[in-house]
Short mmCIF file of C-alpha atoms and ligand atoms in Angstrom, two decimals:
data_model
loop_
_atom_site.label_atom_id
_atom_site.label_comp_id
_atom_site.label_asym_id
_atom_site.label_seq_id
_atom_site.Cartn_x
_atom_site.Cartn_y
_atom_site.Cartn_z
CA UNK A 1 2.15 8.93 -8.43
CA UNK A 2 5.48 7.56 -7.99
CA UNK A 3 7.01 9.64 -10.46
CA UNK A 4 10.68 9.78 -9.91
CA UNK A 5 12.75 12.36 -12.07
CA UNK A 6 16.23 11.41 -12.53
CA UNK A 7 18.49 14.15 -11.78
CA UNK A 8 18.98 16.52 -14.70
CA UNK A 9 15.80 17.81 -15.95
CA UNK A 10 16.47 18.72 -19.30
CA UNK A 11 17.83 15.48 -20.42
CA UNK A 12 15.29 13.15 -19.01
CA UNK A 13 12.16 15.24 -19.77
CA UNK A 14 11.36 13.17 -22.87
CA UNK A 15 11.70 10.03 -20.69
CA UNK A 16 9.42 11.04 -17.80
CA UNK A 17 6.15 10.94 -19.79
CA UNK A 18 7.01 7.35 -20.63
CA UNK A 19 7.46 6.38 -17.09
CA UNK A 20 4.38 8.03 -16.37
CA UNK A 21 2.76 6.24 -18.80
CA UNK A 22 4.03 2.76 -17.74
CA UNK A 23 2.73 3.43 -14.19
CA UNK A 24 -0.64 4.48 -15.22
CA UNK A 25 -0.78 1.23 -17.24
CA UNK A 26 0.25 -0.77 -14.31
CA UNK A 27 -2.35 0.91 -12.22
CA UNK A 28 -5.10 0.50 -14.43
CA UNK A 29 -4.10 -3.23 -14.74
CA UNK A 30 -4.08 -3.47 -10.86
CA UNK A 31 -7.49 -1.98 -10.65
CA UNK A 32 -8.75 -4.11 -13.60
CA UNK A 33 -7.52 -7.38 -11.76
CA UNK A 34 -8.90 -6.20 -8.34
CA UNK A 35 -12.16 -5.61 -10.08
CA UNK A 36 -12.30 -9.09 -11.88
CA UNK A 37 -11.62 -10.70 -8.52
CA UNK A 38 -13.95 -8.87 -6.57
CA UNK A 39 -17.16 -8.69 -8.69
CA UNK A 40 -16.84 -11.43 -11.15
CA UNK A 41 -16.67 -15.17 -11.12
CA UNK A 42 -13.68 -15.08 -13.87
CA UNK A 43 -11.44 -17.03 -11.46
CA UNK A 44 -13.71 -19.92 -9.96
CA UNK A 45 -13.11 -20.98 -6.09
CA UNK A 46 -11.32 -23.96 -5.34
CA UNK A 47 -13.89 -26.86 -4.11
CA UNK A 48 -13.01 -28.29 -0.84
CA UNK A 49 -14.55 -31.41 0.70
CA UNK A 50 -15.53 -31.34 4.41
CA UNK A 51 -15.99 -33.64 7.26
CA UNK A 52 -19.64 -34.84 8.21
CA UNK A 53 -20.95 -32.61 10.98
CA UNK A 54 -17.50 -31.15 11.28
CA UNK A 55 -17.78 -28.57 14.33
CA UNK A 56 -15.18 -26.08 13.01
CA UNK A 57 -17.67 -25.34 10.26
CA UNK A 58 -20.94 -25.55 12.04
CA UNK A 59 -21.46 -22.12 13.42
CA UNK A 60 -24.81 -20.45 12.69
CA UNK A 61 -25.06 -18.51 9.49
CA UNK A 62 -24.55 -14.51 10.32
CA UNK A 63 -26.20 -13.47 7.22
CA UNK A 64 -24.65 -11.59 4.42
CA UNK A 65 -21.70 -9.37 4.96
CA UNK A 66 -23.92 -6.18 4.63
CA UNK A 67 -25.49 -7.11 7.84
CA UNK A 68 -22.37 -7.46 9.87
CA UNK A 69 -21.64 -4.74 12.57
CA UNK A 70 -18.68 -3.67 10.42
CA UNK A 71 -20.15 -4.03 6.73
CA UNK A 72 -17.88 -3.76 3.80
CA UNK A 73 -19.07 -0.19 3.13
CA UNK A 74 -17.86 0.90 6.21
CA UNK A 75 -14.61 -0.55 5.90
CA UNK A 76 -13.94 0.87 2.44
CA UNK A 77 -14.99 4.30 3.43
CA UNK A 78 -12.76 4.29 6.34
CA UNK A 79 -9.86 2.76 4.42
CA UNK A 80 -10.14 5.42 1.86
CA UNK A 81 -11.00 8.69 3.98
CA UNK A 82 -8.78 8.28 6.96
CA UNK A 83 -5.53 8.01 5.10
CA UNK A 84 -6.32 10.57 2.40
CA UNK A 85 -7.19 12.96 5.36
CA UNK A 86 -4.08 12.13 7.19
CA UNK A 87 -1.74 12.39 4.18
CA UNK A 88 -3.34 15.67 2.78
CA UNK A 89 -3.19 17.37 6.24
CA UNK A 90 0.28 16.20 7.05
CA UNK A 91 1.70 17.44 3.91
CA UNK A 92 -0.13 20.70 3.86
CA UNK A 93 1.28 21.18 7.47
CA UNK A 94 4.93 19.96 6.39
CA UNK A 95 4.86 22.14 3.51
CA UNK A 96 3.80 25.31 5.18
CA UNK A 97 6.17 24.75 8.32
CA UNK A 98 9.10 23.95 5.92
CA UNK A 99 8.40 26.87 3.67
CA UNK A 100 8.90 29.17 6.39
CA UNK A 101 12.04 27.80 7.67
CA UNK A 102 14.25 27.61 4.65
CA UNK A 103 13.40 29.67 1.71
CA UNK A 104 16.46 28.18 -0.31
CA UNK A 105 14.69 24.64 -0.84
CA UNK A 106 11.74 26.12 -2.14
CA UNK A 107 13.43 27.97 -4.71
CA UNK A 108 15.68 24.95 -5.73
CA UNK A 109 12.58 22.75 -5.91
CA UNK A 110 10.29 25.17 -7.80
CA UNK A 111 13.27 25.34 -10.31
CA UNK A 112 13.39 21.91 -11.16
CA UNK A 113 10.05 20.46 -10.74
CA UNK A 114 7.01 20.21 -13.08
CA UNK A 115 4.32 20.10 -10.51
CA UNK A 116 4.01 21.91 -7.21
CA UNK A 117 6.02 19.67 -4.76
CA UNK A 118 3.29 19.71 -2.49
CA UNK A 119 0.91 18.32 -5.05
CA UNK A 120 3.66 16.00 -6.26
CA UNK A 121 4.24 14.39 -2.76
CA UNK A 122 0.47 14.35 -2.06
CA UNK A 123 -0.14 12.36 -5.33
CA UNK A 124 2.81 10.16 -5.04
CA UNK A 125 1.85 9.06 -1.41
CA UNK A 126 -1.79 8.46 -2.23
CA UNK A 127 -0.80 6.93 -5.63
CA UNK A 128 1.14 4.26 -3.90
CA UNK A 129 -1.29 3.87 -1.18
CA UNK A 130 -4.06 3.14 -3.75
CA UNK A 131 -1.79 0.78 -5.58
CA UNK A 132 -1.30 -0.83 -2.32
CA UNK A 133 -4.86 -1.05 -1.37
CA UNK A 134 -5.90 -2.96 -4.75
CA UNK A 135 -2.82 -5.23 -4.53
CA UNK A 136 -3.83 -6.14 -0.86
CA UNK A 137 -7.33 -6.87 -2.26
CA UNK A 138 -6.07 -8.94 -4.91
CA UNK A 139 -3.87 -10.85 -2.70
CA UNK A 140 -6.54 -11.62 -0.15
CA UNK A 141 -9.07 -12.49 -3.08
CA UNK A 142 -6.59 -14.73 -4.68
CA UNK A 143 -5.61 -16.47 -1.69
CA UNK A 144 -9.26 -17.01 -0.84
CA UNK A 145 -9.83 -18.59 -4.11
CA UNK A 146 -6.72 -20.89 -4.27
CA UNK A 147 -7.10 -22.22 -0.93
CA UNK A 148 -10.97 -22.61 -0.85
CA UNK A 149 -10.95 -22.93 2.97
CA UNK A 150 -14.33 -22.67 4.45
CA UNK A 151 -15.73 -20.12 6.81
CA UNK A 152 -16.90 -21.36 10.22
CA UNK A 153 -20.48 -21.14 9.15
CA UNK A 154 -19.92 -23.05 5.98
CA UNK A 155 -21.99 -26.12 6.87
CA UNK A 156 -25.06 -23.73 7.83
CA UNK A 157 -24.97 -22.12 4.47
CA UNK A 158 -24.19 -25.46 2.53
CA UNK A 159 -26.90 -27.58 4.42
CA UNK A 160 -25.55 -30.92 2.95
CA UNK A 161 -28.37 -33.64 3.01
CA UNK A 162 -26.39 -36.04 5.33
CA UNK A 163 -28.98 -38.91 4.36
CA UNK A 164 -28.03 -38.80 0.76
CA UNK A 165 -24.34 -38.39 1.33
CA UNK A 166 -24.51 -41.22 3.66
CA UNK A 167 -22.93 -39.94 6.66
CA UNK A 168 -22.53 -42.09 9.54
CA UNK A 169 -19.71 -40.58 11.66
CA UNK A 170 -17.84 -37.35 11.53
CA UNK A 171 -14.63 -38.86 10.35
CA UNK A 172 -16.32 -39.33 6.95
CA UNK A 173 -14.91 -36.94 4.29
CA UNK A 174 -17.31 -35.68 1.60
CA UNK A 175 -15.76 -34.63 -1.51
CA UNK A 176 -19.27 -34.47 -3.45
CA UNK A 177 -18.99 -31.20 -5.55
CA UNK A 178 -22.93 -31.01 -5.37
CA UNK A 179 -23.23 -31.83 -1.69
CA UNK A 180 -24.62 -28.59 -0.76
CA UNK A 181 -28.26 -27.73 -0.96
CA UNK A 182 -28.24 -24.24 0.14
CA UNK A 183 -28.26 -20.95 -1.76
CA UNK A 184 -25.28 -21.33 -4.38
CA UNK A 185 -24.17 -17.57 -3.97
CA UNK A 186 -24.03 -17.90 -0.25
CA UNK A 187 -22.15 -21.37 -0.48
CA UNK A 188 -19.55 -19.82 -2.81
CA UNK A 189 -19.04 -16.89 -0.42
CA UNK A 190 -18.76 -19.41 2.48
CA UNK A 191 -15.91 -21.24 0.63
CA UNK A 192 -13.79 -17.84 0.79
CA UNK A 193 -12.24 -17.34 4.06
CA UNK A 194 -8.39 -17.73 3.95
CA UNK A 195 -7.00 -14.99 4.35
CA UNK A 196 -9.55 -12.58 5.62
CA UNK A 197 -9.88 -9.47 3.18
CA UNK A 198 -11.50 -6.96 5.72
CA UNK A 199 -8.69 -7.59 8.24
CA UNK A 200 -5.89 -7.24 5.43
CA UNK A 201 -7.36 -3.99 4.11
CA UNK A 202 -7.81 -2.65 7.55
CA UNK A 203 -4.29 -3.41 8.75
CA UNK A 204 -2.83 -2.33 5.42
CA UNK A 205 -4.42 0.90 5.87
CA UNK A 206 -3.62 1.45 9.41
CA UNK A 207 -0.06 0.56 9.08
CA UNK A 208 0.45 2.79 5.91
CA UNK A 209 -1.20 5.84 7.68
CA UNK A 210 0.84 4.78 11.12
CA UNK A 211 4.06 4.90 9.31
CA UNK A 212 3.05 8.14 7.68
CA UNK A 213 2.22 9.72 10.77
CA UNK A 214 5.30 8.51 12.63
CA UNK A 215 7.89 9.13 9.81
CA UNK A 216 6.50 12.55 8.44
CA UNK A 217 5.02 14.46 11.50
CA UNK A 218 8.04 16.10 12.97
CA UNK A 219 6.59 19.13 14.62
CA UNK A 220 7.15 19.70 18.36
CA UNK A 221 3.99 19.04 20.35
CA UNK A 222 3.32 15.73 18.33
CA UNK A 223 4.95 13.48 20.74
CA UNK A 224 1.79 12.19 22.56
CA UNK A 225 -0.42 12.88 19.27
CA UNK A 226 1.66 10.25 17.14
CA UNK A 227 1.37 7.13 19.61
CA UNK A 228 -2.44 8.01 20.11
CA UNK A 229 -3.29 8.33 16.49
CA UNK A 230 -1.05 5.02 15.86
CA UNK A 231 -2.60 3.16 18.37
CA UNK A 232 -6.29 4.26 17.53
CA UNK A 233 -5.71 3.16 13.90
CA UNK A 234 -4.23 -0.09 14.82
CA UNK A 235 -6.94 -0.62 17.38
CA UNK A 236 -9.59 -0.11 14.74
CA UNK A 237 -7.80 -2.72 12.50
CA UNK A 238 -7.76 -5.15 15.27
CA UNK A 239 -11.37 -4.75 15.96
CA UNK A 240 -12.09 -5.46 12.27
CA UNK A 241 -10.41 -8.91 12.87
CA UNK A 242 -12.02 -9.57 16.20
CA UNK A 243 -15.68 -8.67 14.92
CA UNK A 244 -14.94 -11.01 11.82
CA UNK A 245 -14.18 -13.94 14.39
CA UNK A 246 -16.95 -13.06 16.71
CA UNK A 247 -19.58 -13.13 13.87
CA UNK A 248 -18.36 -16.58 12.45
CA UNK A 249 -17.09 -14.98 9.30
CA UNK A 250 -13.64 -16.06 9.70
CA UNK A 251 -11.23 -18.20 11.73
CA UNK A 252 -8.42 -16.73 13.71
CA UNK A 253 -6.02 -18.10 11.36
CA UNK A 254 -7.71 -16.35 8.30
CA UNK A 255 -7.56 -13.03 10.33
CA UNK A 256 -4.01 -13.29 11.25
CA UNK A 257 -3.03 -14.17 7.85
CA UNK A 258 -5.04 -10.97 6.60
CA UNK A 259 -2.99 -8.97 9.14
CA UNK A 260 0.27 -10.38 7.90
CA UNK A 261 -0.75 -9.88 4.11
CA UNK A 262 -1.85 -6.29 4.59
CA UNK A 263 0.91 -5.29 7.13
CA UNK A 264 3.71 -6.78 4.83
CA UNK A 265 2.35 -4.91 1.71
CA UNK A 266 2.41 -1.58 3.70
CA UNK A 267 5.82 -2.03 5.12
CA UNK A 268 7.34 -2.99 1.90
CA UNK A 269 5.45 -0.07 -0.11
CA UNK A 270 6.52 2.45 2.53
CA UNK A 271 10.18 1.24 2.99
CA UNK A 272 11.22 0.14 -0.34
CA UNK A 273 9.07 2.19 -2.84
CA UNK A 274 8.49 5.59 -1.47
CA UNK A 275 11.62 5.61 0.77
CA UNK A 276 9.91 6.25 4.29
CA UNK A 277 8.08 9.20 2.83
CA UNK A 278 11.23 11.15 2.47
CA UNK A 279 12.39 13.27 -0.33
CA UNK A 280 13.53 10.98 -3.12
CA UNK A 281 15.55 13.24 -5.59
CA UNK A 282 19.33 13.03 -4.81
CA UNK A 283 19.84 16.20 -6.84
CA UNK A 284 17.78 18.15 -4.43
CA UNK A 285 19.72 17.40 -1.33
CA UNK A 286 23.08 17.37 -3.23
CA UNK A 287 22.43 21.17 -4.18
CA UNK A 288 21.04 22.14 -0.66
CA UNK A 289 23.96 20.15 0.97
CA UNK A 290 26.61 21.57 -1.09
CA UNK A 291 25.58 25.25 -1.10
CA UNK A 292 26.95 25.90 2.46
CA UNK A 293 30.16 24.06 1.60
CA UNK A 294 30.96 26.32 -1.25
CA UNK A 295 30.85 29.34 0.84
CA UNK A 296 32.72 27.77 3.68
CA UNK A 297 35.29 25.23 2.68
CA UNK A 298 37.46 24.55 -0.32
CA UNK A 299 35.69 26.88 -2.87
CA UNK A 300 38.17 25.90 -5.58
CA UNK A 301 36.94 22.40 -5.73
CA UNK A 302 33.15 22.61 -4.91
CA UNK A 303 32.45 25.69 -6.90
CA UNK A 304 31.84 23.88 -10.30
CA UNK A 305 29.38 21.41 -8.53
CA UNK A 306 27.28 24.26 -7.46
CA UNK A 307 27.35 26.15 -10.71
CA UNK A 308 26.87 23.07 -13.12
CA UNK A 309 23.20 22.79 -12.20
CA UNK A 310 22.60 26.41 -13.10
CA UNK A 311 24.14 25.81 -16.44
CA UNK A 312 21.57 23.06 -17.01
CA UNK A 313 24.03 20.36 -17.47
CA UNK A 314 22.52 16.82 -17.84
CA UNK A 315 21.97 15.09 -14.72
CA UNK A 316 24.49 12.20 -14.59
CA UNK A 317 27.37 14.18 -15.55
CA UNK A 318 26.47 16.59 -12.49
CA UNK A 319 26.98 13.47 -10.34
CA UNK A 320 29.97 12.24 -12.03
CA UNK A 321 31.67 15.75 -11.70
CA UNK A 322 30.92 15.98 -8.12
CA UNK A 323 31.82 12.83 -7.04
CA UNK A 324 34.95 12.99 -9.06
CA UNK A 325 35.98 16.20 -8.52
CA UNK A 326 38.58 15.18 -5.76
CA UNK A 327 40.31 12.63 -7.98
CA UNK A 328 39.65 13.88 -11.63
CA UNK A 329 43.07 14.92 -12.95
CA UNK A 330 41.60 17.14 -15.73
CA UNK A 331 39.25 19.03 -13.67
CA UNK A 332 41.78 19.73 -10.97
CA UNK A 333 44.34 20.99 -13.33
CA UNK A 334 41.60 23.05 -15.03
CA UNK A 335 40.91 24.56 -11.59
CA UNK A 336 44.39 25.77 -11.07
CA UNK A 337 44.39 28.97 -12.94
CA UNK A 338 41.64 30.14 -10.87
C1 LIG B 401 -32.48 -35.67 2.23
O1 LIG B 401 -32.82 -36.50 1.26
C2 LIG B 401 -33.88 -37.39 1.37
C3 LIG B 401 -33.88 -38.25 0.25
O2 LIG B 401 -33.95 -37.53 -0.94
C4 LIG B 401 -35.05 -36.73 1.82
O3 LIG B 401 -35.99 -37.85 2.07
C5 LIG B 401 -34.97 -35.88 2.92
O4 LIG B 401 -36.16 -35.05 3.18
C6 LIG B 401 -33.70 -34.91 2.61
N1 LIG B 401 -33.52 -34.05 3.92
C7 LIG B 401 -33.16 -32.85 3.94
C8 LIG B 401 -32.99 -32.31 5.28
O5 LIG B 401 -33.32 -32.27 2.86
#
């Protein structure tokens, strides 16, 4: 998962399992919460009233979600399979094209890492992706329960007896909690509309995958592949939203809110949490970047920086030494004899 070793493998090796444990606990908590929202009625839905004969809620009942043109099973499979496939293939390609180019990088990485770097990246990106997927599901479900906004087919599912409720005009507002005579389960699901969960999951998955493809695929010849894959995925996500509206399962506002939720979570995770899919250890880039320097310019000053990681000094010190070499009086005086 998002296991970030601090520079200095030796010193932090006892802390890393702790971080890993915390992340596993957070992940398990997220999955559990998503499960409770999705499959149990632990959290009750907010009961909203309605206007008699309200046209916005009077669309025909389209049947349960499983009879939709894009049933939940299809969405969940696509949302799982497409990003997993893309990331695994992308990482394999990136790994093998990079390994040919610079052998040094591989050696340095293998020297300091617990896992195969390829496996590490795949686990990290897929772990963060799964975390975001469950988070999106929680956000959408929580929004639906808190707002209790009805679907366009609400009145068809609710089937209120207007005679008993005494409805004469469509300006009369019904707050009676037991106004509905329809199937209670159908009525409850007809109270969950804002935001659209299917739209949120679809856009989350699409945006995460599109950002991955755009930011990681660097090979030449992908100039048209990248936009093609991106537009296809985004179109699929849009189609999910359109079908939700067309089948009277959601309003446009629900779908747009779902798009926003999923898109925002994906963008946040990619830019702030996994650093645009780039290498995260400053130590690696430091070493690789400094190696040429030591052979080219100012060997007196930079030599200790290169050698100290090999002597397995603790991490923060390496950084301090490197950044302070130019100013540190003790260090420069110690260098003079050489
Ligand atoms: C509504 O309630 C009235 C009075 O109980 C009953 O006569 C009528 O059949 C009900 N209408 C429907 C559509 O259930």
